[in-house]
Amino acid sequence: MSDNPGLLLATLATSLLVAPIIFLLPERAWLARTSLNLGAALLKLGLVALMVWGVARGDSYAFGFTVVEGVSFELRADPLGIMFAGLSSLLWLFTTLYAIGYLEGSDNRKRFFGFFSLCVASTLGIALAGNLFTFLLFYELLTLSTYPLVVHRGTPKALAAGATYLRYTVSGGVLLLIAVVALHVLAGEVSFGQREILAELGPEQHPWLIGIFVLLMLGLGVKAALVPLHGWLPQAMVAPAPVSALLHAVAVVKAGAFGIVRVVYDVYGIALSYELGLLTGLAIIASFTILYGSLRALAQVDIKRRLAFSTVSQVSYIMLGISLFGPMGTVAGLAHLLHQGLMKVTLFFCAGNYAEELGIHRIDELDGVGRRMPGTSLAFTFGALGMIGIPPLVGFLSKWYLGMGAIQAGMPWVIAVLVASSLLNAAYFLPILYRLWFKPGPLEGSGEWPHERRLGRLETSAWLLWPALGTAAFSLLAGIFAGLPLSPLSWASLIATQEYLP
Amino acid sequence: MPFLHADGLALLLMALTTLVVGASALHGARYLRESEAPRRRSGLLWPLLVLLWAALCSLFASGHLVVQYLALEVTALCAVALMLLPGSRASREAGRRYLLCTLSGSLLVLPAVVWLASRQADLSLAALAEVDVAPWWLALVTAGLLIKMAAFPLHGWLPPAHGAAWVSVSTVHAALVIKAAFFMAVSLWTTLAPEAASGAQLLGWLGAAAILWGSLLAWRQTELKSVVAYSTVAQVGYLLLLFPLLFGTDDEVATLAWQSTWLLVISHALAKAAMFMAVGSLVLAMGRGDLQGLSGVGQRLPLSLLVFGLAAVSLLGLPPSGGFTAKWMLLHAAILAHQWQWVLVVGIGTLLGAAYVFRVFRYCFIVPEDEQAMRVPPVSLDIIALLLALAAMGLGLAAAPVVALMGDAP
């Protein structure tokens, strides 16, 4: 079952092998560590780009071997996986740049970057996994490698957040393990894309299939922060800003969402999920999460906590998209997987910049920051407007296709959810933008910054500023050039076509 | 030859014994010099290890009840002698307790063996396969062996013994000695009582209690070594889950359970040995044995901590370790047999396991208030441990050839 395995393994190895090397380098070796990090991130981006090119041409990449009878380790690059791999490599590059600037001069950088690389390697493994066993492997590795990042600061608050994080994710992992094993008992090994295996099981097995689906959703829903399994996410905000960015945009939350996409599309198949009535349940939970997350976000005064609840809400658009039966819903869900990543990473970079440069953590301290930090604030504005869904930013496309999908699936009530949530998005983002740009701040002589540091010649350190501008530009370009081939939207359409046309 | 039969499983276990004993001997040479143990005592470590190795190998390779029993006794006496080596008050106390427990175990097994010998001319396992024994006989022998393998509720002697012994001895003890009694129990049950399904269920419940109780106690400990010792109590519980899945179930379930249990034995042996070695380095460096002392240890001893982490991943059964693959197969067997209670037990056990392991790490991440003087032990100690831990990890994805050697359930 191996087919062009070289490129696949090399891509995985880039970040997986970087981790031990970083652990071996001494703490002082800043230059070596930085060049290694950036070199690996660039190399990986290049390799993934090669694979994107190959997959678009119809090449296949696969690697596998048998672990024990009936269970195999399988890596494969299919359009859906390569899409997630592309997102994770792109954002890894930006987050690494950002983290280098952010952790300048702090302790334990070696440990941080080592686990950071492991974390990204696990994300890539999740993207390229060819069956549920392999997926589970990397999914648990992700849990383990993220814990040291969450507790990185070692404060009692960070340790408490880490404990909560583990309580949720390890429990989710156990449920997921049981569900995957039960699926193996029921149907044997299912490679992603072999939808016919479960579809051909007789109706007497359907109660089992539904039970296993619920277990799978519980296991994956923890990381995807579906309400009521989201409790760890707002607490995990004590982690350093690059970790939050990574957690929310590509790694943990997305891994859960991506897993749900895999289960619905490539294990059960959309037709069987629909037939078993599973999609309606998912749509209801997703809608509830969207509204609940937005309402809670509205009540937060801490910037990062507001962003965290916004993630709870935004990630569920992905689940909502895939639970709408029809190609439009699929396009919306998958495209949003990428769009949300780009926007959210931008927002977290900006929140980190405000905290580092001016010591700002609360929303009411943001008055007049736009004049002091125009670049960061511009990036934040792009991210926030995208989240609300204003054209031509990418968030608009997600919502537009979601609406179309809802009509196609005959679930018009979803439109009401979309409208309500967009209003709520506006209600919690627009006041921030108003404060940034229109309220008088310390530069106009009203109050002073909590803790100003002047990190660079620009408005803040260049390491912090450019990644934020870069990801903001990407989320703008992905919206404007959505029609071009290889844009997130057209790639999502390609996957949707494959899903619905046998 | 009636006395020896080396099937794939026996070969595997003998290879494992050689590896772990060899690694512990190497580790001991360096570790005892570092911890300044008196030469008069440390000199006795290697002869005893060699004797222990020979006894264990004879046990695994023997096809004869009497040979098995004698090998088990020699193993136990060697183990007691090894426990007594440090010569401290705690180790004398723990060693005496261990001796009493293991001898009371023997007092249960020996009369049963003698009784059987008085009725049967041929005590080779092949001949015994034709014999039916009374339930009381099986209960007696099993109870004796349960004491020796520190199964719940007969585990009281184990934690103090591991707390007081040299780590190079704890490695061998946790990894191999208690497995020897388990091996003998499995071999007797499969030979003499293949039909004893209800007794097997009882053993399963004992195992479940061991998993829960051992993990809970591991979670409550304040000493690093005791955490590791109680985790052994929990791990023995996982081994006992073999019985309800092996007896009274169909072949597919039995084979899965069989292979998963031996895979667990091997990966636990490797991981636990590595973990004790890492704990040895940590305790040596901190100069104290409690968890509080761990704060800030990560910066000074990253390698020891890494070994501890890798070993913990395997003990918890998280991927991609050997423990994970074993747990996967165990769950598969339990679901296939519709014995849902074990699925629940394994799930809760994993959560409790995560609780006690991450509690240790939590102390490591606390930023110390004042820089403490720490001596960094030689890196060669960590390298030996690292290799064992990596072997336990690698066993997860490379399980196919190992499992093939174990063969199907008897």
mmCIF file of C-alpha atoms in Angstrom, chain A residues 149-366:
data_model
loop_
_atom_site.group_PDB
_atom_site.id
_atom_site.type_symbol
_atom_site.label_atom_id
_atom_site.label_comp_id
_atom_site.label_asym_id
_atom_site.label_seq_id
_atom_site.Cartn_x
_atom_site.Cartn_y
_atom_site.Cartn_z
ATOM 1 C CA LEU A 149 3.035 24.459 26.262
ATOM 2 C CA VAL A 150 -0.099 25.266 28.237
ATOM 3 C CA VAL A 151 1.704 25.081 31.602
ATOM 4 C CA HIS A 152 4.804 26.738 30.156
ATOM 5 C CA ARG A 153 4.826 29.652 32.563
ATOM 6 C CA GLY A 154 4.691 27.375 35.613
ATOM 7 C CA THR A 155 2.416 29.707 37.586
ATOM 8 C CA PRO A 156 -0.358 28.220 39.760
ATOM 9 C CA LYS A 157 -2.887 29.540 37.260
ATOM 10 C CA ALA A 158 -1.104 27.908 34.348
ATOM 11 C CA LEU A 159 -0.824 24.622 36.244
ATOM 12 C CA ALA A 160 -4.524 24.700 37.071
ATOM 13 C CA ALA A 161 -5.353 25.369 33.427
ATOM 14 C CA GLY A 162 -3.079 22.505 32.413
ATOM 15 C CA ALA A 163 -4.856 20.163 34.812
ATOM 16 C CA THR A 164 -8.243 21.163 33.424
ATOM 17 C CA TYR A 165 -6.938 20.753 29.900
ATOM 18 C CA LEU A 166 -5.754 17.233 30.667
ATOM 19 C CA ARG A 167 -8.914 16.265 32.478
ATOM 20 C CA TYR A 168 -10.952 17.126 29.406
ATOM 21 C CA THR A 169 -8.642 15.891 26.677
ATOM 22 C CA VAL A 170 -7.520 12.631 28.282
ATOM 23 C CA SER A 171 -11.134 11.709 29.018
ATOM 24 C CA GLY A 172 -12.013 12.563 25.445
ATOM 25 C CA GLY A 173 -9.098 10.456 24.262
ATOM 26 C CA VAL A 174 -10.282 7.429 26.240
ATOM 27 C CA LEU A 175 -13.797 7.713 24.794
ATOM 28 C CA LEU A 176 -12.338 8.065 21.329
ATOM 29 C CA LEU A 177 -10.139 5.004 21.818
ATOM 30 C CA ILE A 178 -13.091 2.903 22.956
ATOM 31 C CA ALA A 179 -15.187 4.120 20.033
ATOM 32 C CA VAL A 180 -12.500 3.388 17.471
ATOM 33 C CA VAL A 181 -11.878 -0.090 18.865
ATOM 34 C CA ALA A 182 -15.611 -0.768 18.884
ATOM 35 C CA LEU A 183 -15.785 0.285 15.248
ATOM 36 C CA HIS A 184 -12.963 -2.153 14.489
ATOM 37 C CA VAL A 185 -14.877 -4.922 16.219
ATOM 38 C CA LEU A 186 -17.997 -4.088 14.248
ATOM 39 C CA ALA A 187 -16.601 -3.507 10.791
ATOM 40 C CA GLY A 188 -12.883 -4.284 10.754
ATOM 41 C CA GLU A 189 -10.436 -1.703 9.583
ATOM 42 C CA VAL A 190 -11.873 1.236 7.661
ATOM 43 C CA SER A 191 -9.440 3.367 5.673
ATOM 44 C CA PHE A 192 -10.601 6.935 5.214
ATOM 45 C CA GLY A 193 -12.701 7.056 2.089
ATOM 46 C CA GLN A 194 -13.916 3.438 2.221
ATOM 47 C CA ARG A 195 -17.440 4.606 2.950
ATOM 48 C CA GLU A 196 -18.997 1.488 1.491
ATOM 49 C CA ILE A 197 -17.851 -0.683 4.415
ATOM 50 C CA LEU A 198 -20.172 0.863 6.977
ATOM 51 C CA ALA A 199 -22.886 1.587 4.414
ATOM 52 C CA GLU A 200 -23.129 -2.120 3.617
ATOM 53 C CA LEU A 201 -23.742 -3.184 7.212
ATOM 54 C CA GLY A 202 -27.291 -4.362 7.733
ATOM 55 C CA PRO A 203 -29.952 -2.331 9.519
ATOM 56 C CA GLU A 204 -29.574 -4.525 12.628
ATOM 57 C CA GLN A 205 -26.158 -2.930 13.134
ATOM 58 C CA HIS A 206 -27.490 0.603 12.914
ATOM 59 C CA PRO A 207 -28.045 1.098 16.652
ATOM 60 C CA TRP A 208 -24.379 0.160 17.148
ATOM 61 C CA LEU A 209 -23.315 2.587 14.449
ATOM 62 C CA ILE A 210 -25.291 5.377 16.082
ATOM 63 C CA GLY A 211 -23.851 4.564 19.502
ATOM 64 C CA ILE A 212 -20.310 4.547 18.179
ATOM 65 C CA PHE A 213 -20.930 7.805 16.329
ATOM 66 C CA VAL A 214 -22.069 9.472 19.540
ATOM 67 C CA LEU A 215 -18.965 8.191 21.355
ATOM 68 C CA LEU A 216 -16.745 9.431 18.530
ATOM 69 C CA MET A 217 -18.365 12.853 18.677
ATOM 70 C CA LEU A 218 -17.909 12.989 22.438
ATOM 71 C CA GLY A 219 -14.248 12.092 22.071
ATOM 72 C CA LEU A 220 -13.584 14.541 19.249
ATOM 73 C CA GLY A 221 -15.968 17.193 20.544
ATOM 74 C CA VAL A 222 -13.748 17.844 23.563
ATOM 75 C CA LYS A 223 -10.967 19.176 21.416
ATOM 76 C CA ALA A 224 -13.373 20.830 18.988
ATOM 77 C CA ALA A 225 -14.822 22.603 22.060
ATOM 78 C CA LEU A 226 -18.444 21.680 21.365
ATOM 79 C CA VAL A 227 -20.653 22.917 24.198
ATOM 80 C CA PRO A 228 -20.756 21.454 26.890
ATOM 81 C CA LEU A 229 -17.263 20.012 26.370
ATOM 82 C CA HIS A 230 -15.577 23.377 25.858
ATOM 83 C CA GLY A 231 -14.681 24.202 29.486
ATOM 84 C CA TRP A 232 -10.929 23.795 29.055
ATOM 85 C CA LEU A 233 -10.540 26.271 26.212
ATOM 86 C CA PRO A 234 -11.106 29.618 27.938
ATOM 87 C CA GLN A 235 -8.895 28.476 30.833
ATOM 88 C CA ALA A 236 -6.090 27.488 28.514
ATOM 89 C CA MET A 237 -5.753 31.183 27.701
ATOM 90 C CA VAL A 238 -3.050 31.522 30.347
ATOM 91 C CA ALA A 239 -0.644 29.958 27.859
ATOM 92 C CA PRO A 240 1.734 32.272 25.969
ATOM 93 C CA ALA A 241 0.112 34.029 22.979
ATOM 94 C CA PRO A 242 1.757 31.942 20.228
ATOM 95 C CA VAL A 243 0.450 28.814 21.941
ATOM 96 C CA SER A 244 -3.050 30.238 22.083
ATOM 97 C CA ALA A 245 -2.766 31.138 18.427
ATOM 98 C CA LEU A 246 -1.645 27.650 17.551
ATOM 99 C CA LEU A 247 -4.244 25.984 19.770
ATOM 100 C CA HIS A 248 -7.116 27.951 18.307
ATOM 101 C CA ALA A 249 -6.131 28.164 14.697
ATOM 102 C CA VAL A 250 -4.557 24.860 13.729
ATOM 103 C CA ALA A 251 -3.627 22.498 16.463
ATOM 104 C CA VAL A 252 -5.998 21.349 19.137
ATOM 105 C CA VAL A 253 -9.376 22.848 18.317
ATOM 106 C CA LYS A 254 -8.939 22.230 14.616
ATOM 107 C CA ALA A 255 -7.748 18.689 15.180
ATOM 108 C CA GLY A 256 -11.069 17.960 16.840
ATOM 109 C CA ALA A 257 -13.046 19.648 14.078
ATOM 110 C CA PHE A 258 -10.997 17.918 11.405
ATOM 111 C CA GLY A 259 -11.604 14.582 13.116
ATOM 112 C CA ILE A 260 -15.345 15.173 13.018
ATOM 113 C CA VAL A 261 -15.104 16.009 9.315
ATOM 114 C CA ARG A 262 -13.168 12.780 8.718
ATOM 115 C CA VAL A 263 -15.675 10.670 10.625
ATOM 116 C CA VAL A 264 -18.701 12.145 8.897
ATOM 117 C CA TYR A 265 -17.294 12.179 5.364
ATOM 118 C CA ASP A 266 -14.703 9.445 5.164
ATOM 119 C CA VAL A 267 -15.761 6.808 7.679
ATOM 120 C CA TYR A 268 -19.532 6.936 7.843
ATOM 121 C CA GLY A 269 -20.010 8.816 4.592
ATOM 122 C CA ILE A 270 -22.417 11.704 4.321
ATOM 123 C CA ALA A 271 -25.175 9.534 2.895
ATOM 124 C CA LEU A 272 -25.118 7.049 5.764
ATOM 125 C CA SER A 273 -24.811 9.822 8.357
ATOM 126 C CA TYR A 274 -27.881 11.428 6.830
ATOM 127 C CA GLU A 275 -29.757 8.158 6.684
ATOM 128 C CA LEU A 276 -29.040 7.444 10.346
ATOM 129 C CA GLY A 277 -30.297 10.898 11.289
ATOM 130 C CA LEU A 278 -26.946 11.859 12.765
ATOM 131 C CA LEU A 279 -26.584 15.099 10.827
ATOM 132 C CA THR A 280 -29.589 16.777 12.412
ATOM 133 C CA GLY A 281 -28.243 16.117 15.879
ATOM 134 C CA LEU A 282 -24.865 17.502 14.920
ATOM 135 C CA ALA A 283 -26.485 20.584 13.370
ATOM 136 C CA ILE A 284 -28.448 21.291 16.526
ATOM 137 C CA ILE A 285 -25.408 20.940 18.798
ATOM 138 C CA ALA A 286 -23.320 23.067 16.435
ATOM 139 C CA SER A 287 -25.974 25.783 16.300
ATOM 140 C CA PHE A 288 -26.295 25.803 20.057
ATOM 141 C CA THR A 289 -22.517 26.041 20.423
ATOM 142 C CA ILE A 290 -22.387 28.916 17.942
ATOM 143 C CA LEU A 291 -24.959 30.958 19.834
ATOM 144 C CA TYR A 292 -23.741 30.018 23.302
ATOM 145 C CA GLY A 293 -20.102 30.827 22.457
ATOM 146 C CA SER A 294 -21.042 34.198 21.033
ATOM 147 C CA LEU A 295 -23.188 35.092 24.032
ATOM 148 C CA ARG A 296 -20.425 34.179 26.442
ATOM 149 C CA ALA A 297 -17.887 36.104 24.344
ATOM 150 C CA LEU A 298 -20.046 39.183 24.709
ATOM 151 C CA ALA A 299 -19.722 39.035 28.487
ATOM 152 C CA GLN A 300 -15.910 38.819 28.636
ATOM 153 C CA VAL A 301 -13.720 41.787 29.506
ATOM 154 C CA ASP A 302 -10.386 40.063 28.909
ATOM 155 C CA ILE A 303 -9.345 40.198 25.242
ATOM 156 C CA LYS A 304 -7.995 36.666 25.075
ATOM 157 C CA ARG A 305 -11.009 35.228 26.862
ATOM 158 C CA ARG A 306 -13.342 36.974 24.447
ATOM 159 C CA LEU A 307 -11.353 35.527 21.573
ATOM 160 C CA ALA A 308 -11.499 32.097 23.200
ATOM 161 C CA PHE A 309 -15.266 32.093 23.402
ATOM 162 C CA SER A 310 -15.350 33.413 19.885
ATOM 163 C CA THR A 311 -13.364 30.325 18.867
ATOM 164 C CA VAL A 312 -15.887 28.084 20.586
ATOM 165 C CA SER A 313 -18.514 29.690 18.427
ATOM 166 C CA GLN A 314 -16.585 29.972 15.172
ATOM 167 C CA VAL A 315 -15.258 26.433 15.074
ATOM 168 C CA SER A 316 -18.786 25.137 15.219
ATOM 169 C CA TYR A 317 -19.462 26.755 11.830
ATOM 170 C CA ILE A 318 -17.326 23.918 10.480
ATOM 171 C CA MET A 319 -19.517 21.344 12.161
ATOM 172 C CA LEU A 320 -22.629 23.184 11.050
ATOM 173 C CA GLY A 321 -21.373 23.221 7.467
ATOM 174 C CA ILE A 322 -20.732 19.523 7.279
ATOM 175 C CA SER A 323 -23.995 18.680 8.973
ATOM 176 C CA LEU A 324 -25.911 20.344 6.132
ATOM 177 C CA PHE A 325 -26.611 17.612 3.621
ATOM 178 C CA GLY A 326 -25.497 18.910 0.253
ATOM 179 C CA PRO A 327 -22.330 20.104 -1.507
ATOM 180 C CA MET A 328 -22.768 23.761 -0.501
ATOM 181 C CA GLY A 329 -22.690 22.921 3.179
ATOM 182 C CA THR A 330 -19.558 20.850 2.638
ATOM 183 C CA VAL A 331 -17.847 23.693 0.807
ATOM 184 C CA ALA A 332 -18.769 26.069 3.606
ATOM 185 C CA GLY A 333 -17.568 23.797 6.389
ATOM 186 C CA LEU A 334 -14.272 22.907 4.779
ATOM 187 C CA ALA A 335 -13.498 26.403 3.585
ATOM 188 C CA HIS A 336 -14.218 27.711 7.052
ATOM 189 C CA LEU A 337 -11.709 25.244 8.469
ATOM 190 C CA LEU A 338 -9.052 27.253 6.634
ATOM 191 C CA HIS A 339 -10.660 30.679 6.906
ATOM 192 C CA GLN A 340 -11.188 30.514 10.652
ATOM 193 C CA GLY A 341 -7.563 29.446 11.080
ATOM 194 C CA LEU A 342 -6.239 32.455 9.180
ATOM 195 C CA MET A 343 -8.485 34.943 10.960
ATOM 196 C CA LYS A 344 -8.101 33.561 14.439
ATOM 197 C CA VAL A 345 -4.348 33.303 14.301
ATOM 198 C CA THR A 346 -4.260 36.969 13.282
ATOM 199 C CA LEU A 347 -6.470 38.003 16.168
ATOM 200 C CA PHE A 348 -4.362 36.139 18.702
ATOM 201 C CA PHE A 349 -1.125 37.564 17.321
ATOM 202 C CA CYS A 350 -2.629 41.028 17.756
ATOM 203 C CA ALA A 351 -3.835 40.309 21.280
ATOM 204 C CA GLY A 352 -0.324 39.129 22.097
ATOM 205 C CA ASN A 353 1.163 42.292 20.606
ATOM 206 C CA TYR A 354 -1.057 44.522 22.713
ATOM 207 C CA ALA A 355 -0.076 42.591 25.826
ATOM 208 C CA GLU A 356 3.643 42.601 25.056
ATOM 209 C CA GLU A 357 4.033 46.155 23.825
ATOM 210 C CA LEU A 358 1.586 48.028 26.014
ATOM 211 C CA GLY A 359 0.662 45.556 28.753
ATOM 212 C CA ILE A 360 -2.969 45.604 27.625
ATOM 213 C CA HIS A 361 -5.068 42.604 28.616
ATOM 214 C CA ARG A 362 -8.546 44.047 29.037
ATOM 215 C CA ILE A 363 -10.815 45.445 26.394
ATOM 216 C CA ASP A 364 -11.412 48.742 28.197
ATOM 217 C CA GLU A 365 -7.674 49.450 28.042
ATOM 218 C CA LEU A 366 -7.730 49.468 24.236
#
